[in-house]
Protein backbone atom coordinates (compact mmCIF):
# COMPACT_ATOMS: atom_id res chain seq x y z
CA UNK A 1 0.00 0.00 0.00
CA UNK A 2 1.38 3.42 -1.00
CA UNK A 3 2.00 5.72 1.93
CA UNK A 4 0.33 9.13 1.86
CA UNK A 5 2.07 12.39 2.81
CA UNK A 6 0.08 15.53 3.55
CA UNK A 7 2.01 18.75 2.89
CA UNK A 8 0.76 21.85 4.73
CA UNK A 9 1.94 25.38 3.94
CA UNK A 10 0.31 28.67 4.88
CA UNK A 11 0.44 30.58 1.60
CA UNK A 12 0.45 29.57 -2.07
CA UNK A 13 1.87 32.75 -3.62
CA UNK A 14 5.26 32.57 -5.31
CA UNK A 15 8.04 32.46 -2.71
CA UNK A 16 10.90 30.44 -1.32
CA UNK A 17 8.88 28.09 0.89
CA UNK A 18 6.42 27.45 -1.93
CA UNK A 19 9.20 26.68 -4.42
CA UNK A 20 10.69 24.28 -1.87
CA UNK A 21 7.36 22.49 -1.37
CA UNK A 22 6.91 22.27 -5.14
CA UNK A 23 10.29 20.52 -5.45
CA UNK A 24 9.10 17.99 -2.88
CA UNK A 25 5.73 17.45 -4.56
CA UNK A 26 7.38 16.83 -7.91
CA UNK A 27 9.81 14.29 -6.51
CA UNK A 28 7.80 12.55 -3.80
CA UNK A 29 4.76 11.82 -5.97
CA UNK A 30 6.90 9.15 -7.66
CA UNK A 31 7.01 7.09 -4.45
CA UNK A 32 4.18 8.42 -2.26
CA UNK A 33 0.57 9.52 -2.60
CA UNK A 34 0.84 13.26 -1.91
CA UNK A 35 -1.80 15.82 -0.90
CA UNK A 36 -1.34 19.59 -0.51
CA UNK A 37 -3.26 21.72 2.03
CA UNK A 38 -2.87 25.51 2.03
CA UNK A 39 -4.75 28.65 2.93
CA UNK A 40 -5.15 30.16 -0.54
CA UNK A 41 -5.02 29.62 -4.27
CA UNK A 42 -1.94 30.82 -6.13
CA UNK A 43 1.33 29.79 -7.73
CA UNK A 44 1.78 26.61 -5.67
CA UNK A 45 -1.78 25.29 -5.99
CA UNK A 46 -1.76 25.94 -9.75
CA UNK A 47 1.50 24.02 -10.15
CA UNK A 48 0.30 21.19 -7.90
CA UNK A 49 -2.95 20.74 -9.82
CA UNK A 50 -1.01 20.67 -13.10
CA UNK A 51 0.89 17.69 -11.66
CA UNK A 52 -2.36 15.91 -10.82
CA UNK A 53 -1.91 16.42 -7.08
CA UNK A 54 -4.94 16.75 -4.80
CA UNK A 55 -5.21 20.28 -3.34
CA UNK A 56 -7.26 21.18 -0.25
CA UNK A 57 -7.92 24.83 0.65
CA UNK A 58 -8.14 25.72 4.35
CA UNK A 59 -10.23 28.90 4.36
CA UNK A 60 -9.23 29.85 7.92
CA UNK A 61 -5.47 29.40 7.48
CA UNK A 62 -4.02 32.91 7.36
CA UNK A 63 -0.58 34.31 8.12
CA UNK A 64 -1.39 36.99 10.76
CA UNK A 65 -1.90 35.81 14.34
CA UNK A 66 -5.64 35.40 15.03
CA UNK A 67 -6.64 33.04 17.87
CA UNK A 68 -10.15 32.47 16.50
CA UNK A 69 -9.02 31.81 12.93
CA UNK A 70 -6.07 29.72 14.09
CA UNK A 71 -8.32 27.43 16.13
CA UNK A 72 -10.72 27.19 13.19
CA UNK A 73 -7.84 26.36 10.83
CA UNK A 74 -6.67 23.61 13.19
CA UNK A 75 -10.17 22.11 13.23
CA UNK A 76 -10.32 22.35 9.43
CA UNK A 77 -7.02 20.54 9.13
CA UNK A 78 -8.12 17.85 11.59
CA UNK A 79 -11.07 17.13 9.28
CA UNK A 80 -8.68 16.90 6.32
CA UNK A 81 -6.46 14.48 8.24
CA UNK A 82 -9.47 12.33 9.10
CA UNK A 83 -10.61 12.31 5.46
CA UNK A 84 -7.26 11.52 3.84
CA UNK A 85 -5.63 9.44 6.61
CA UNK A 86 -2.02 10.42 5.83
CA UNK A 87 0.90 8.40 7.16
CA UNK A 88 2.88 11.61 7.67
CA UNK A 89 2.22 15.36 7.80
CA UNK A 90 5.03 17.62 6.59
CA UNK A 91 4.48 21.27 7.63
CA UNK A 92 6.16 24.31 6.09
CA UNK A 93 6.29 27.90 7.41
CA UNK A 94 5.56 29.05 10.95
CA UNK A 95 1.74 29.20 11.03
CA UNK A 96 1.30 25.92 9.15
CA UNK A 97 3.94 24.39 11.41
CA UNK A 98 1.92 25.26 14.52
CA UNK A 99 -1.54 24.20 13.36
CA UNK A 100 -0.18 21.23 11.42
CA UNK A 101 1.63 19.77 14.40
CA UNK A 102 -1.37 20.45 16.65
CA UNK A 103 -3.70 18.59 14.28
CA UNK A 104 -1.18 15.78 13.90
CA UNK A 105 -0.85 15.43 17.67
CA UNK A 106 -4.62 15.09 18.13
CA UNK A 107 -4.91 12.61 15.23
CA UNK A 108 -1.92 10.55 16.32
CA UNK A 109 -0.13 11.09 13.00
CA UNK A 110 3.64 11.78 12.93
CA UNK A 111 4.65 15.25 11.76
CA UNK A 112 7.77 16.95 10.45
CA UNK A 113 8.25 20.72 10.45
CA UNK A 114 10.52 22.53 7.99
CA UNK A 115 11.52 26.03 9.08
CA UNK A 116 11.90 28.57 6.26
CA UNK A 117 13.15 31.28 8.59
CA UNK A 118 11.79 31.63 12.13
CA UNK A 119 8.98 34.07 12.93
CA UNK A 120 11.16 35.48 15.73
CA UNK A 121 14.58 37.10 15.74
CA UNK A 122 16.14 40.44 14.86
CA UNK A 123 13.66 43.00 13.59
CA UNK A 124 10.64 41.49 15.35
CA UNK A 125 8.99 43.15 18.36
CA UNK A 126 9.52 41.76 21.86
CA UNK A 127 5.87 40.70 21.96
CA UNK A 128 6.11 38.88 18.62
CA UNK A 129 9.32 37.18 19.70
CA UNK A 130 7.74 36.06 22.98
CA UNK A 131 4.62 34.69 21.27
CA UNK A 132 6.55 32.99 18.47
CA UNK A 133 9.18 31.39 20.70
CA UNK A 134 6.53 30.20 23.19
CA UNK A 135 4.40 28.67 20.42
CA UNK A 136 7.38 26.93 18.82
CA UNK A 137 8.54 25.61 22.20
CA UNK A 138 5.11 24.14 23.00
CA UNK A 139 4.73 22.57 19.56
CA UNK A 140 8.19 21.07 19.75
CA UNK A 141 7.67 19.59 23.20
CA UNK A 142 4.11 18.35 22.61
CA UNK A 143 4.67 17.17 19.05
CA UNK A 144 8.17 15.85 19.50
CA UNK A 145 8.72 15.28 15.77
CA UNK A 146 11.78 16.20 13.73
CA UNK A 147 12.44 19.83 12.84
CA UNK A 148 14.29 20.60 9.62
CA UNK A 149 15.99 23.97 9.24
CA UNK A 150 17.21 25.11 5.85
CA UNK A 151 20.28 26.80 7.32
CA UNK A 152 22.73 26.39 10.18
CA UNK A 153 21.74 29.90 11.26
CA UNK A 154 18.15 28.80 11.91
CA UNK A 155 19.33 25.68 13.72
CA UNK A 156 21.47 27.85 15.98
CA UNK A 157 18.47 30.10 16.73
CA UNK A 158 16.36 27.10 17.72
CA UNK A 159 19.04 25.83 20.09
CA UNK A 160 19.73 29.29 21.53
CA UNK A 161 16.05 29.75 22.44
CA UNK A 162 15.71 26.21 23.78
CA UNK A 163 13.00 25.31 21.27
CA UNK A 164 14.34 21.82 20.64
CA UNK A 165 17.33 19.60 21.30
CA UNK A 166 20.19 19.27 18.85
CA UNK A 167 19.08 15.70 18.15
CA UNK A 168 15.64 16.95 17.11
CA UNK A 169 16.83 19.67 14.71
CA UNK A 170 18.45 18.69 11.41
CA UNK A 171 19.92 21.08 8.85
CA UNK A 172 18.94 20.24 5.27
CA UNK A 173 19.80 23.14 3.01
CA UNK A 174 17.45 24.08 0.21
CA UNK A 175 18.09 22.61 -3.20
CA UNK A 176 16.55 23.30 -6.60
CA UNK A 177 16.30 21.49 -9.93
CA UNK A 178 18.80 22.33 -12.62
CA UNK A 179 17.81 24.46 -15.61
CA UNK A 180 19.30 24.90 -19.05
CA UNK A 181 19.25 28.74 -18.96
CA UNK A 182 22.67 30.25 -18.26
CA UNK A 183 23.80 33.82 -17.80
CA UNK A 184 26.91 35.34 -19.35
CA UNK A 185 27.74 37.92 -16.67
CA UNK A 186 30.99 39.01 -18.31
CA UNK A 187 29.36 40.18 -21.53
CA UNK A 188 29.40 43.81 -22.59
CA UNK A 189 26.53 46.26 -22.26
CA UNK A 190 25.02 48.31 -19.45
CA UNK A 191 25.13 45.93 -16.45
CA UNK A 192 21.77 44.88 -15.06
CA UNK A 193 21.31 43.64 -11.50
CA UNK A 194 18.22 41.54 -10.78
CA UNK A 195 16.48 41.16 -7.42
CA UNK A 196 13.80 38.47 -7.13
CA UNK A 197 11.80 39.05 -3.94
CA UNK A 198 8.34 39.87 -2.67
CA UNK A 199 7.77 43.57 -1.92
CA UNK A 200 7.22 43.14 1.83
CA UNK A 201 9.17 42.79 5.05
CA UNK A 202 11.87 41.69 5.57
CA UNK A 203 13.02 42.47 2.01
CA UNK A 204 14.73 45.85 1.62
CA UNK A 205 14.09 47.12 -1.91
CA UNK A 206 14.45 50.70 -0.66
CA UNK A 207 18.11 50.08 0.18
CA UNK A 208 18.77 48.90 -3.38
CA UNK A 209 17.07 51.98 -4.85
CA UNK A 210 19.09 54.32 -2.64
CA UNK A 211 22.34 52.53 -3.50
CA UNK A 212 21.43 52.75 -7.18
CA UNK A 213 20.90 56.51 -6.84
CA UNK A 214 24.46 56.84 -5.55
CA UNK A 215 26.05 55.23 -8.62
CA UNK A 216 25.57 55.59 -12.37
CA UNK A 217 27.06 52.29 -13.51
CA UNK A 218 24.20 49.79 -13.23
CA UNK A 219 20.49 49.21 -13.86
CA UNK A 220 18.14 47.18 -11.63
CA UNK A 221 15.21 44.90 -12.46
CA UNK A 222 12.86 43.94 -9.62
CA UNK A 223 10.92 40.68 -10.00
CA UNK A 224 8.01 40.22 -7.62
CA UNK A 225 4.92 41.87 -6.23
CA UNK A 226 3.64 42.85 -2.81
CA UNK A 227 2.27 45.58 -0.56
CA UNK A 228 5.36 47.80 -0.47
CA UNK A 229 5.77 48.05 -4.24
CA UNK A 230 3.95 51.40 -4.48
CA UNK A 231 6.28 52.97 -1.90
CA UNK A 232 9.33 51.67 -3.75
CA UNK A 233 7.98 53.08 -7.01
CA UNK A 234 7.50 56.45 -5.30
CA UNK A 235 11.12 56.35 -4.15
CA UNK A 236 12.27 55.54 -7.68
CA UNK A 237 10.34 58.52 -9.05
CA UNK A 238 11.63 60.76 -6.27
CA UNK A 239 15.23 59.79 -7.09
CA UNK A 240 14.67 60.28 -10.83
CA UNK A 241 15.55 56.66 -11.58
CA UNK A 242 12.59 55.70 -13.80
CA UNK A 243 14.86 54.90 -16.77
CA UNK A 244 17.16 52.69 -14.67
CA UNK A 245 14.67 50.58 -12.70
CA UNK A 246 12.25 48.02 -14.14
CA UNK A 247 9.36 46.53 -12.16
CA UNK A 248 8.63 43.18 -13.80
CA UNK A 249 6.01 41.88 -11.37
CA UNK A 250 5.50 38.20 -10.56
CA UNK A 251 6.96 36.13 -13.39
CA UNK A 252 7.05 32.49 -14.41
CA UNK A 253 10.18 32.96 -16.56
CA UNK A 254 12.67 33.83 -13.80
CA UNK A 255 15.44 31.56 -15.22
CA UNK A 256 15.27 33.40 -18.54
CA UNK A 257 15.30 36.80 -16.80
CA UNK A 258 18.38 35.79 -14.83
CA UNK A 259 20.06 34.55 -18.01
CA UNK A 260 19.86 38.10 -19.42
CA UNK A 261 21.29 39.70 -16.26
CA UNK A 262 24.87 40.54 -15.26
CA UNK A 263 24.58 40.14 -11.49
CA UNK A 264 22.09 39.37 -8.72
CA UNK A 265 21.33 41.32 -5.55
CA UNK A 266 19.25 40.48 -2.48
CA UNK A 267 18.85 43.08 0.25
CA UNK A 268 16.95 41.76 3.26
CA UNK A 269 16.80 42.31 7.01
CA UNK A 270 16.55 38.64 7.98
CA UNK A 271 16.33 35.43 6.00
CA UNK A 272 16.36 31.65 5.99
CA UNK A 273 18.21 30.24 2.96
CA UNK A 274 16.69 32.10 -0.01
CA UNK A 275 15.76 30.11 -3.10
CA UNK A 276 16.30 33.22 -5.23
CA UNK A 277 20.03 33.18 -4.51
CA UNK A 278 20.20 29.50 -5.50
CA UNK A 279 18.47 30.37 -8.77
CA UNK A 280 21.09 33.06 -9.41
CA UNK A 281 23.94 30.65 -8.60
CA UNK A 282 22.39 28.03 -10.88
CA UNK A 283 22.34 30.59 -13.70
CA UNK A 284 25.99 31.46 -13.10
CA UNK A 285 25.53 34.98 -11.73
CA UNK A 286 27.67 36.68 -9.08
CA UNK A 287 25.58 37.51 -5.99
CA UNK A 288 25.55 40.49 -3.64
CA UNK A 289 23.62 39.57 -0.50
CA UNK A 290 23.13 40.99 2.96
CA UNK A 291 24.98 39.17 5.71
CA UNK A 292 21.95 37.77 7.55
CA UNK A 293 20.45 34.34 8.23
CA UNK A 294 21.66 31.60 5.92
CA UNK A 295 22.95 33.88 3.16
CA UNK A 296 26.60 33.54 4.31
CA UNK A 297 26.13 29.77 3.81
CA UNK A 298 25.33 30.43 0.14
CA UNK A 299 27.56 33.35 -0.81
CA UNK A 300 31.31 32.92 -0.32
CA UNK A 301 32.50 36.49 0.17
CA UNK A 302 35.06 37.48 -2.44
CA UNK A 303 34.66 34.21 -4.36
CA UNK A 304 31.05 33.76 -5.54
CA UNK A 305 29.99 37.31 -4.76
CA UNK A 306 29.94 39.73 -1.85
CA UNK A 307 28.27 39.98 1.55
CA UNK A 308 27.28 43.41 2.87
CA UNK A 309 25.90 44.41 6.28
CA UNK A 310 22.13 44.69 6.44
CA UNK A 311 21.01 48.29 5.95
CA UNK A 312 24.46 49.50 4.81
CA UNK A 313 23.73 51.51 1.67
CA UNK A 314 27.33 52.58 1.10
CA UNK A 315 28.62 48.99 1.25
CA UNK A 316 25.94 47.88 -1.20
CA UNK A 317 26.71 50.79 -3.55
CA UNK A 318 30.41 49.96 -3.45
CA UNK A 319 29.89 46.30 -4.42
CA UNK A 320 27.34 47.14 -7.11
CA UNK A 321 29.84 49.57 -8.60
CA UNK A 322 32.74 47.12 -8.33
CA UNK A 323 30.91 44.31 -10.14
CA UNK A 324 29.29 46.57 -12.71
CA UNK A 325 32.71 47.91 -13.75
CA UNK A 326 34.55 44.57 -13.84
CA UNK A 327 33.21 42.05 -16.42
CA UNK A 328 35.98 39.50 -15.79
CA UNK A 329 35.29 39.50 -12.04
CA UNK A 330 31.58 38.96 -12.72
CA UNK A 331 32.35 36.02 -14.97
CA UNK A 332 34.80 34.50 -12.49
CA UNK A 333 32.45 34.82 -9.51
CA UNK A 334 29.48 33.58 -11.51
CA UNK A 335 31.38 30.45 -12.55
CA UNK A 336 32.41 29.78 -8.94
CA UNK A 337 28.80 30.19 -7.82
CA UNK A 338 27.64 27.72 -10.45
CA UNK A 339 30.19 25.15 -9.26
CA UNK A 340 29.06 25.65 -5.65
CA UNK A 341 25.45 25.11 -6.71
CA UNK A 342 26.36 21.82 -8.40
CA UNK A 343 28.23 20.60 -5.32
CA UNK A 344 25.85 21.60 -2.54
CA UNK A 345 22.46 22.92 -3.62
CA UNK A 346 20.84 20.49 -6.06
CA UNK A 347 17.33 19.17 -5.48
CA UNK A 348 18.52 15.55 -5.67
CA UNK A 349 20.81 16.09 -2.67
CA UNK A 350 18.03 17.79 -0.69
CA UNK A 351 15.46 15.13 -1.56
CA UNK A 352 17.85 12.33 -0.63
CA UNK A 353 18.32 13.82 2.86
CA UNK A 354 14.60 14.47 3.39
CA UNK A 355 13.66 10.93 2.33
CA UNK A 356 15.98 9.61 5.04
CA UNK A 357 14.00 11.63 7.60
CA UNK A 358 10.75 10.23 6.20
CA UNK A 359 12.11 6.70 6.45
CA UNK A 360 13.06 7.20 10.10
CA UNK A 361 9.69 8.71 11.02
CA UNK A 362 7.64 6.11 9.15
CA UNK A 363 9.62 3.25 10.69
CA UNK A 364 10.91 2.07 7.36
CA UNK A 365 14.34 0.63 6.78
CA UNK A 366 16.77 3.54 6.79
CA UNK A 367 17.73 4.40 3.24
CA UNK A 368 21.25 5.39 2.34
CA UNK A 369 20.10 7.03 -0.90
CA UNK A 370 16.96 8.30 -2.54
CA UNK A 371 14.57 5.42 -3.43
CA UNK A 372 15.41 4.24 -6.98
CA UNK A 373 12.32 5.80 -8.54
CA UNK A 374 13.22 9.20 -7.05
CA UNK A 375 16.91 8.88 -7.81
CA UNK A 376 16.14 8.03 -11.44
CA UNK A 377 13.90 11.07 -11.78
CA UNK A 378 16.41 13.43 -10.17
CA UNK A 379 19.42 12.17 -12.15
CA UNK A 380 17.44 12.24 -15.39
CA UNK A 381 16.36 15.80 -14.68
CA UNK A 382 19.93 17.00 -14.16
CA UNK A 383 21.21 15.05 -17.18
CA UNK A 384 18.53 16.59 -19.41
CA UNK A 385 19.40 20.09 -18.20
CA UNK A 386 23.09 19.54 -18.93
CA UNK A 387 22.31 18.14 -22.40
CA UNK A 388 20.14 21.18 -23.15
CA UNK A 389 22.94 23.46 -21.99
CA UNK A 390 25.47 21.72 -24.27
CA UNK A 391 23.10 21.97 -27.22
CA UNK A 392 22.66 25.69 -26.59
CA UNK A 393 26.38 26.41 -26.64
mmCIF file with all atom_site columns, C-alpha atoms in Angstrom, residues 266-271 288-296 306-311:
data_model
loop_
_atom_site.group_PDB
_atom_site.id
_atom_site.type_symbol
_atom_site.label_atom_id
_atom_site.label_alt_id
_atom_site.label_comp_id
_atom_site.label_asym_id
_atom_site.label_entity_id
_atom_site.label_seq_id
_atom_site.pdbx_PDB_ins_code
_atom_site.Cartn_x
_atom_site.Cartn_y
_atom_site.Cartn_z
_atom_site.occupancy
_atom_site.B_iso_or_equiv
_atom_site.pdbx_formal_charge
_atom_site.auth_seq_id
_atom_site.auth_comp_id
_atom_site.auth_asym_id
_atom_site.auth_atom_id
_atom_site.pdbx_PDB_model_num
ATOM 1  C CA . UNK A 1 266 ? 19.247 40.478 -2.484 1.00 0.00 ? 266 UNK A CA 1
ATOM 2  C CA . UNK A 1 267 ? 18.851 43.082 0.249  1.00 0.00 ? 267 UNK A CA 1
ATOM 3  C CA . UNK A 1 268 ? 16.947 41.764 3.256  1.00 0.00 ? 268 UNK A CA 1
ATOM 4  C CA . UNK A 1 269 ? 16.803 42.305 7.012  1.00 0.00 ? 269 UNK A CA 1
ATOM 5  C CA . UNK A 1 270 ? 16.547 38.636 7.979  1.00 0.00 ? 270 UNK A CA 1
ATOM 6  C CA . UNK A 1 271 ? 16.331 35.433 5.999  1.00 0.00 ? 271 UNK A CA 1
ATOM 7  C CA . UNK A 1 288 ? 25.553 40.487 -3.645 1.00 0.00 ? 288 UNK A CA 1
ATOM 8  C CA . UNK A 1 289 ? 23.620 39.569 -0.500 1.00 0.00 ? 289 UNK A CA 1
ATOM 9  C CA . UNK A 1 290 ? 23.125 40.988 2.958  1.00 0.00 ? 290 UNK A CA 1
ATOM 10 C CA . UNK A 1 291 ? 24.982 39.174 5.707  1.00 0.00 ? 291 UNK A CA 1
ATOM 11 C CA . UNK A 1 292 ? 21.951 37.772 7.546  1.00 0.00 ? 292 UNK A CA 1
ATOM 12 C CA . UNK A 1 293 ? 20.452 34.343 8.229  1.00 0.00 ? 293 UNK A CA 1
ATOM 13 C CA . UNK A 1 294 ? 21.657 31.595 5.920  1.00 0.00 ? 294 UNK A CA 1
ATOM 14 C CA . UNK A 1 295 ? 22.947 33.884 3.157  1.00 0.00 ? 295 UNK A CA 1
ATOM 15 C CA . UNK A 1 296 ? 26.604 33.537 4.312  1.00 0.00 ? 296 UNK A CA 1
ATOM 16 C CA . UNK A 1 306 ? 29.943 39.727 -1.847 1.00 0.00 ? 306 UNK A CA 1
ATOM 17 C CA . UNK A 1 307 ? 28.267 39.980 1.552  1.00 0.00 ? 307 UNK A CA 1
ATOM 18 C CA . UNK A 1 308 ? 27.280 43.406 2.865  1.00 0.00 ? 308 UNK A CA 1
ATOM 19 C CA . UNK A 1 309 ? 25.899 44.408 6.280  1.00 0.00 ? 309 UNK A CA 1
ATOM 20 C CA . UNK A 1 310 ? 22.126 44.689 6.442  1.00 0.00 ? 310 UNK A CA 1
ATOM 21 C CA . UNK A 1 311 ? 21.012 48.295 5.946  1.00 0.00 ? 311 UNK A CA 1
#
